[in-house]
Coordinates of C-alpha atoms in Angstrom, one line a residue:
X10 CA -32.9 22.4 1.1
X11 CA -36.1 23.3 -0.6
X12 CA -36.1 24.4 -4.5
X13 CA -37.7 27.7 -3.8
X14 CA -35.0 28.4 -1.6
X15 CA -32.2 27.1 -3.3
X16 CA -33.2 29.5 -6.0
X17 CA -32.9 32.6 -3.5
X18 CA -29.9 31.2 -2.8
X19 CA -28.6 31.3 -6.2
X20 CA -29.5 34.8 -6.6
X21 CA -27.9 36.5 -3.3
X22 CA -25.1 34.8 -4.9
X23 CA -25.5 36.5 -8.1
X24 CA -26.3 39.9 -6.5
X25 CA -22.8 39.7 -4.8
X26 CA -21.2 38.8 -7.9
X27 CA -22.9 41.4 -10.0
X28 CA -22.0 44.3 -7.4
X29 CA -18.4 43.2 -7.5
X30 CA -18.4 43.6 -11.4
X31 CA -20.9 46.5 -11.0
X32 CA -18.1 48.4 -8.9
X33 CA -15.5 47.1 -10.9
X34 CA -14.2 45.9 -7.4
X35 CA -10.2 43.8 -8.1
X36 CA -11.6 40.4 -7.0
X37 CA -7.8 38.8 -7.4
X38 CA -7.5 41.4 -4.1
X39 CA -8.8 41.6 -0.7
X40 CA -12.2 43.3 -1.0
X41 CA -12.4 46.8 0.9
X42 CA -16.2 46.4 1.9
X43 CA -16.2 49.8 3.8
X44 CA -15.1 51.7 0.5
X45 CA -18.0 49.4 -1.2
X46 CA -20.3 51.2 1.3
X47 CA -19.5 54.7 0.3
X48 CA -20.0 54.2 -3.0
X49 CA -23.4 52.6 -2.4
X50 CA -24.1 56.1 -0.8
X51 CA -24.8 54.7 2.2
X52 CA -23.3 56.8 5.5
X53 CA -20.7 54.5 7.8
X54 CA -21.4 54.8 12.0
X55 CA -18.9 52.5 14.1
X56 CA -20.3 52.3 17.7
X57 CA -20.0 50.5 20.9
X58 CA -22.8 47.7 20.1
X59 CA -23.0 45.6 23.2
X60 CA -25.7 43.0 22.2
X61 CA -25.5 43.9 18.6
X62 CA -22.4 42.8 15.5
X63 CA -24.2 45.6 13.0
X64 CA -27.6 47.3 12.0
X65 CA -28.9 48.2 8.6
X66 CA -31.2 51.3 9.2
X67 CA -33.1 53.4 6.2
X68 CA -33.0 56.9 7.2
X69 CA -31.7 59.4 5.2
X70 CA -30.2 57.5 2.1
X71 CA -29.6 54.6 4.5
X72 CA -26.7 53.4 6.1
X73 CA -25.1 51.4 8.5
X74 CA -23.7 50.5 12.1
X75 CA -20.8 48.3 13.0
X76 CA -19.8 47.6 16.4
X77 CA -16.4 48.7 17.7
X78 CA -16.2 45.5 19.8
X79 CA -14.7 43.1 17.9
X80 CA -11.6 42.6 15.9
X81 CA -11.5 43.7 12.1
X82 CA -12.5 40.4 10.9
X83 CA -15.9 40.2 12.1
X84 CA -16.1 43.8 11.6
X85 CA -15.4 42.9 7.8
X86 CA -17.8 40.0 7.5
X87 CA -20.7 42.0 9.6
X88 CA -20.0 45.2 7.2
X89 CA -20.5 42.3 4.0
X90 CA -23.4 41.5 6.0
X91 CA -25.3 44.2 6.7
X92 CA -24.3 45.2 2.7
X93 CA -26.6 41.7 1.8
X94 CA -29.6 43.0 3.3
X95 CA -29.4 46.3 2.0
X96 CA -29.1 44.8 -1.5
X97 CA -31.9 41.6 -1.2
X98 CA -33.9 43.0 1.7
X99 CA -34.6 46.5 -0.1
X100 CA -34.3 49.2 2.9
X101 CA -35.6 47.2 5.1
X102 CA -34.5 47.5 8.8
X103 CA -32.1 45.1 10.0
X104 CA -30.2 44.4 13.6
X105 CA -27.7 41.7 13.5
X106 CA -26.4 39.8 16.4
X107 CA -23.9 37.0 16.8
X108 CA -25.8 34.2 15.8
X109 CA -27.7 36.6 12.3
X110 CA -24.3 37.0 11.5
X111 CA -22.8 33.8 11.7
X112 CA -24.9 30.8 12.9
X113 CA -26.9 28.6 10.9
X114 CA -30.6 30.2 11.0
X115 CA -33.8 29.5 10.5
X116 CA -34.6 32.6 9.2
X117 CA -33.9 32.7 5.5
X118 CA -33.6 36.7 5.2
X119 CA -30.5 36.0 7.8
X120 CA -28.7 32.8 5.9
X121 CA -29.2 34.7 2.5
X122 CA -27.1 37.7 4.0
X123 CA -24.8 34.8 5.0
X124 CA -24.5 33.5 1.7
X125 CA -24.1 37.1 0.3
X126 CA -21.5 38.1 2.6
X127 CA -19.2 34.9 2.0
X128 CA -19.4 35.7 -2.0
X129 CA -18.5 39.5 -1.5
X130 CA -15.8 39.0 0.9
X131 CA -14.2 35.7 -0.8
X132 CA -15.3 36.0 -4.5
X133 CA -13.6 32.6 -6.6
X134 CA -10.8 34.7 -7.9
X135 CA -9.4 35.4 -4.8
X136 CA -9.9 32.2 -3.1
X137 CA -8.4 30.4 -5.8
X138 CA -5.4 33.2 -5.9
X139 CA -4.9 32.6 -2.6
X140 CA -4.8 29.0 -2.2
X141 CA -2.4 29.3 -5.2
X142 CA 0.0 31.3 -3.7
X143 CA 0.1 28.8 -0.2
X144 CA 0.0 25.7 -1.9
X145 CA -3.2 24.5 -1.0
X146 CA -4.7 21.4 -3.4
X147 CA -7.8 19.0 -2.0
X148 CA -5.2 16.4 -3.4
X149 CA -2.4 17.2 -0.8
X150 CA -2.3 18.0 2.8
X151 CA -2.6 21.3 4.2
X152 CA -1.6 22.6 7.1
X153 CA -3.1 24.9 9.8
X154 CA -0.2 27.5 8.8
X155 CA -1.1 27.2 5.0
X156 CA -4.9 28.2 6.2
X157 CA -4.4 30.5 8.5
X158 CA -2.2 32.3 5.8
X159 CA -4.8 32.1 3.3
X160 CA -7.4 33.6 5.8
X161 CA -5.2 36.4 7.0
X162 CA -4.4 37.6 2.8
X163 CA -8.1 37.4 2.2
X164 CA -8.9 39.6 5.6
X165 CA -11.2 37.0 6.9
X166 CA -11.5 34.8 9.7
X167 CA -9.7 31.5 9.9
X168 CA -13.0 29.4 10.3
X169 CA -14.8 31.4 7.1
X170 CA -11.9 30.7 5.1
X171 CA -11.9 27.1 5.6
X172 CA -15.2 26.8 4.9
X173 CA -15.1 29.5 1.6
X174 CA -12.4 27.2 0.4
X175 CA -14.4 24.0 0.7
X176 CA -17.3 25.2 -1.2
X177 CA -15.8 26.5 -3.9
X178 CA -14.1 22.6 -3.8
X179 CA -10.6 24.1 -2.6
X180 CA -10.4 21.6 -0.4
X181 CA -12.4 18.6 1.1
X182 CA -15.2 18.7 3.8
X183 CA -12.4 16.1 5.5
X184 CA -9.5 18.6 4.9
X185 CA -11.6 21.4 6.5
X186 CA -12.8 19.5 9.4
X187 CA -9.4 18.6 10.6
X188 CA -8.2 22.2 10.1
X189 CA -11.3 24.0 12.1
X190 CA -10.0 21.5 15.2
X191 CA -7.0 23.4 15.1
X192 CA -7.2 26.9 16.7
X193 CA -5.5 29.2 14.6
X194 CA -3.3 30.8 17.4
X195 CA -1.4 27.4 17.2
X196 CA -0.9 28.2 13.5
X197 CA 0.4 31.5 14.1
X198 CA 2.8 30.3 16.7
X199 CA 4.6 27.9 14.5
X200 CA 4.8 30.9 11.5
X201 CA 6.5 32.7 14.1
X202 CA 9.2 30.5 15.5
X203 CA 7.4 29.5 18.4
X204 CA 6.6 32.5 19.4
X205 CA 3.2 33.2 21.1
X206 CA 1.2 37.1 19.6
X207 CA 0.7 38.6 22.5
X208 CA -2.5 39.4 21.6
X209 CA -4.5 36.3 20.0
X210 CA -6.5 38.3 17.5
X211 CA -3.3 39.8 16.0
X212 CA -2.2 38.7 12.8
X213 CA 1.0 37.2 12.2
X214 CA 3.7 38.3 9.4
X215 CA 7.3 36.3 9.2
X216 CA 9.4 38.1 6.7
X217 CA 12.6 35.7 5.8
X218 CA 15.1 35.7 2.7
X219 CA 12.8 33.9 0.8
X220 CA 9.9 36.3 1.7
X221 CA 9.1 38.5 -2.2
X222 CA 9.6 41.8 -2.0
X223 CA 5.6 42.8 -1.4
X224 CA 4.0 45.8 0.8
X225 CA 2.5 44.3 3.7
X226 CA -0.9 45.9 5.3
X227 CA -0.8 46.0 9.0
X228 CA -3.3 46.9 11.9
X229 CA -2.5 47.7 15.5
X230 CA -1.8 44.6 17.4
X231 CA -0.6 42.8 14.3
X232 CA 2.8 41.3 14.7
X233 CA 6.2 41.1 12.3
X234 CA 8.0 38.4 12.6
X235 CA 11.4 39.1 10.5
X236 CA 13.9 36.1 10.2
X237 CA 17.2 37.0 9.0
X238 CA 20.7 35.2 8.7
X239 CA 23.1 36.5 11.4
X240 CA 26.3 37.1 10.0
X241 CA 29.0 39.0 12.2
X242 CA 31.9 39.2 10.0
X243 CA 30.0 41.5 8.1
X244 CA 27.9 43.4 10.5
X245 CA 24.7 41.7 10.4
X246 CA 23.8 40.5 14.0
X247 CA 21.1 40.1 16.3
X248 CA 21.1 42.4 19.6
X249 CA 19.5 41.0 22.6
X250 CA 18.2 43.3 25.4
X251 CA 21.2 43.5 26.8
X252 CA 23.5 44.3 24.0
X253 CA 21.0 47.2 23.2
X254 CA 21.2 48.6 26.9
X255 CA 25.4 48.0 26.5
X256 CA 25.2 49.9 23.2
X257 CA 22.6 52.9 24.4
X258 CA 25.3 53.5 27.5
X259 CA 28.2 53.8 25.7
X260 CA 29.9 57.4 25.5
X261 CA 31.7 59.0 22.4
X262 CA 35.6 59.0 22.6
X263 CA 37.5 62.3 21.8
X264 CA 38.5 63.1 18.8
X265 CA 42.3 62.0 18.4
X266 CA 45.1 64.6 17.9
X267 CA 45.5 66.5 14.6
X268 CA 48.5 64.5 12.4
X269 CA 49.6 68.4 11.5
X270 CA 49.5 71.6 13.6
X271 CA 46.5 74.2 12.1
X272 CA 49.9 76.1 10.4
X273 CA 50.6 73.4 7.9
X274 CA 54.5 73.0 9.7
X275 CA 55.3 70.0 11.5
X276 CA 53.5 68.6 14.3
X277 CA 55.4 69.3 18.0
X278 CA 57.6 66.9 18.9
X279 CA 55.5 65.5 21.7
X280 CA 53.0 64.2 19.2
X281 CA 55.4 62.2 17.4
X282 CA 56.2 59.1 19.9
X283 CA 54.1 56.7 19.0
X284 CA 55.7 53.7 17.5
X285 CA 55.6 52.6 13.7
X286 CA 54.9 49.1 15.2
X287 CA 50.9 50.5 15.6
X288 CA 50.1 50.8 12.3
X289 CA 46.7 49.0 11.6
X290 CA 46.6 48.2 14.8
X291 CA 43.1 47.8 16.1
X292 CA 42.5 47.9 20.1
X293 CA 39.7 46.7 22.2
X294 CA 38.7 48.5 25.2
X295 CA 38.3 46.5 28.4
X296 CA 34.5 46.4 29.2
X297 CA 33.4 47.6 25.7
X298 CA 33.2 45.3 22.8
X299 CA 34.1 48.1 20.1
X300 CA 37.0 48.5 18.3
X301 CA 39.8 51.7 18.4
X302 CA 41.8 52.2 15.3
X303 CA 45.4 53.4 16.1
X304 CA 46.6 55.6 13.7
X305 CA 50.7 55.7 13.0
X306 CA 50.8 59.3 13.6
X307 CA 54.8 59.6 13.9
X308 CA 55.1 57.3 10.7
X309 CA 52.7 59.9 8.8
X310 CA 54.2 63.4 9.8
X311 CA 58.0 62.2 9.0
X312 CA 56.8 61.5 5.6
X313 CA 55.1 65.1 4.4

């Protein structure tokens, strides 16, 4: 890397830096890079970009274009992006595809954006935060699930997290290697017992007892995951597709006889054979698994 441009570098980074501050933007918290574009003044357009991941055009005050064809993510990262080149490149024109976005280019104007986008998106303070909160140290070993989680609380993909994380010397160019050969769908499988998303690009959320009590931001797609104790002297149990469909056909039982007749005297006669042996007596149905209370109703009207 040549000095000239390693002092370019230096100041993309610096430009991202100073618009957080500049914005006042929480950098402990994911950044919300499409509310960073309206106070910019610039105007928002999502459309169906085919060949393109986002355009920076000046018209009017100047704005921008994100695709609709890819998952929130990239969206993000093009959005951080495209926000780069309207703050180094000066309302200049600007159509991004895959490789402007993310691949290592030989036009500077295009890695600069890079390097301005990975700053803005994953500023130290929430990298740092992050790793804190999963337990990741260069020192120790770190799991695909312990990155994946750290990518999916900063909003980011799984590979720019990794590679955030190692330059701010979160973890070691061998500790990210190893990760980025795992895909991160075999991450989110083992946070979720096992369980494949049905969509790939879906984030994955386990809530357990140990989980803090926190607010959780989900998109469509994402998935919830909730791991709970089954306890069934006390009512808390799992229902399976088939208890559901026995509980949703069950019918209501009539309402037993009144202990007392409307006129406050004594019920008839006829009411009072049942046995003082059924008191607290519960019976079970045949073919339904709830449970009848038999109420003593003889035992009850001799006693008024």
């Amino acid at each position: 890397m040549n000095s000239p441009f390693l002092g370019r570098s230096r100041r993309a980074l610096q430009s991202a830096a100073s618009l957080l501050d500049e914005l006042n933007v929480d950098q402990e918290k994911p950044v919300d890079v499409f509310q960073v574009i309206e106070e910019l003044g610039l105007w928002l357009v999502f459309q169906p970009l085919d060949a393109l991941l986002g355009a920076v055009l000046p018209q009017g005050n100047g704005g921008i274009v994100i695709t609709t064809e890819r998952r929130s993510t990239i969206q993000r990262y093009t959005a951080a992006h495209e926000i780069g080149h309207w703050e180094l490149d000066h309302n200049q024109p600007v159509f991004d595809t895959d490789d402007d976005v993310f691949r290592v280019s030989g036009n500077e104007r295009e890695r600069l954006a890079q390097y301005f986008a990975s700053y803005f998106l994953m500023p130290p303070p929430l990298v740092h935060a992050v790793a804190s909160r999963h337990g990741i140290r260069r020192s120790e070993t770190v799991s695909p699930a312990q990155a994946y989680l750290a990518a999916r609380d900063m909003r980011v993909s799984y590979e720019a997290a990794l590679r955030q994380m190692n330059n701010m010397q979160v973890i070691t160019e061998r500790q990210r290697d190893t990760l980025l050969q795992t895909p991160p769908l075999r991450a989110k499988q083992d946070l979720a017992y096992g369980h494949r998303p049905e969509t790939g690009n879906a984030d994955v959320w386990t809530l357990d007892v140990r989980s803090p009590r926190q607010q959780i931001d989900v998109l469509i797609e994402d998935e919830i995951v909730i791991a709970l104790p089954e306890n069934r002297s006390t009512g808390y149990c799992w229902l399976d597709d088939n208890l559901n469909a026995q509980r949703a056909a069950r019918r209501a039982h009539p309402a037993p006889p009144p202990l007392l007749a409307e006129s406050g005297t004594r019920a008839p006669a006829d009411s009072q054979t049942a046995s003082t042996a059924a008191r607290g007596r519960t019976e079970r149905t045949a073919g339904d698994d709830s449970l009848q209370v038999v109420f003593d109703a003889t035992s009850r009207a001799g006693h008024q």
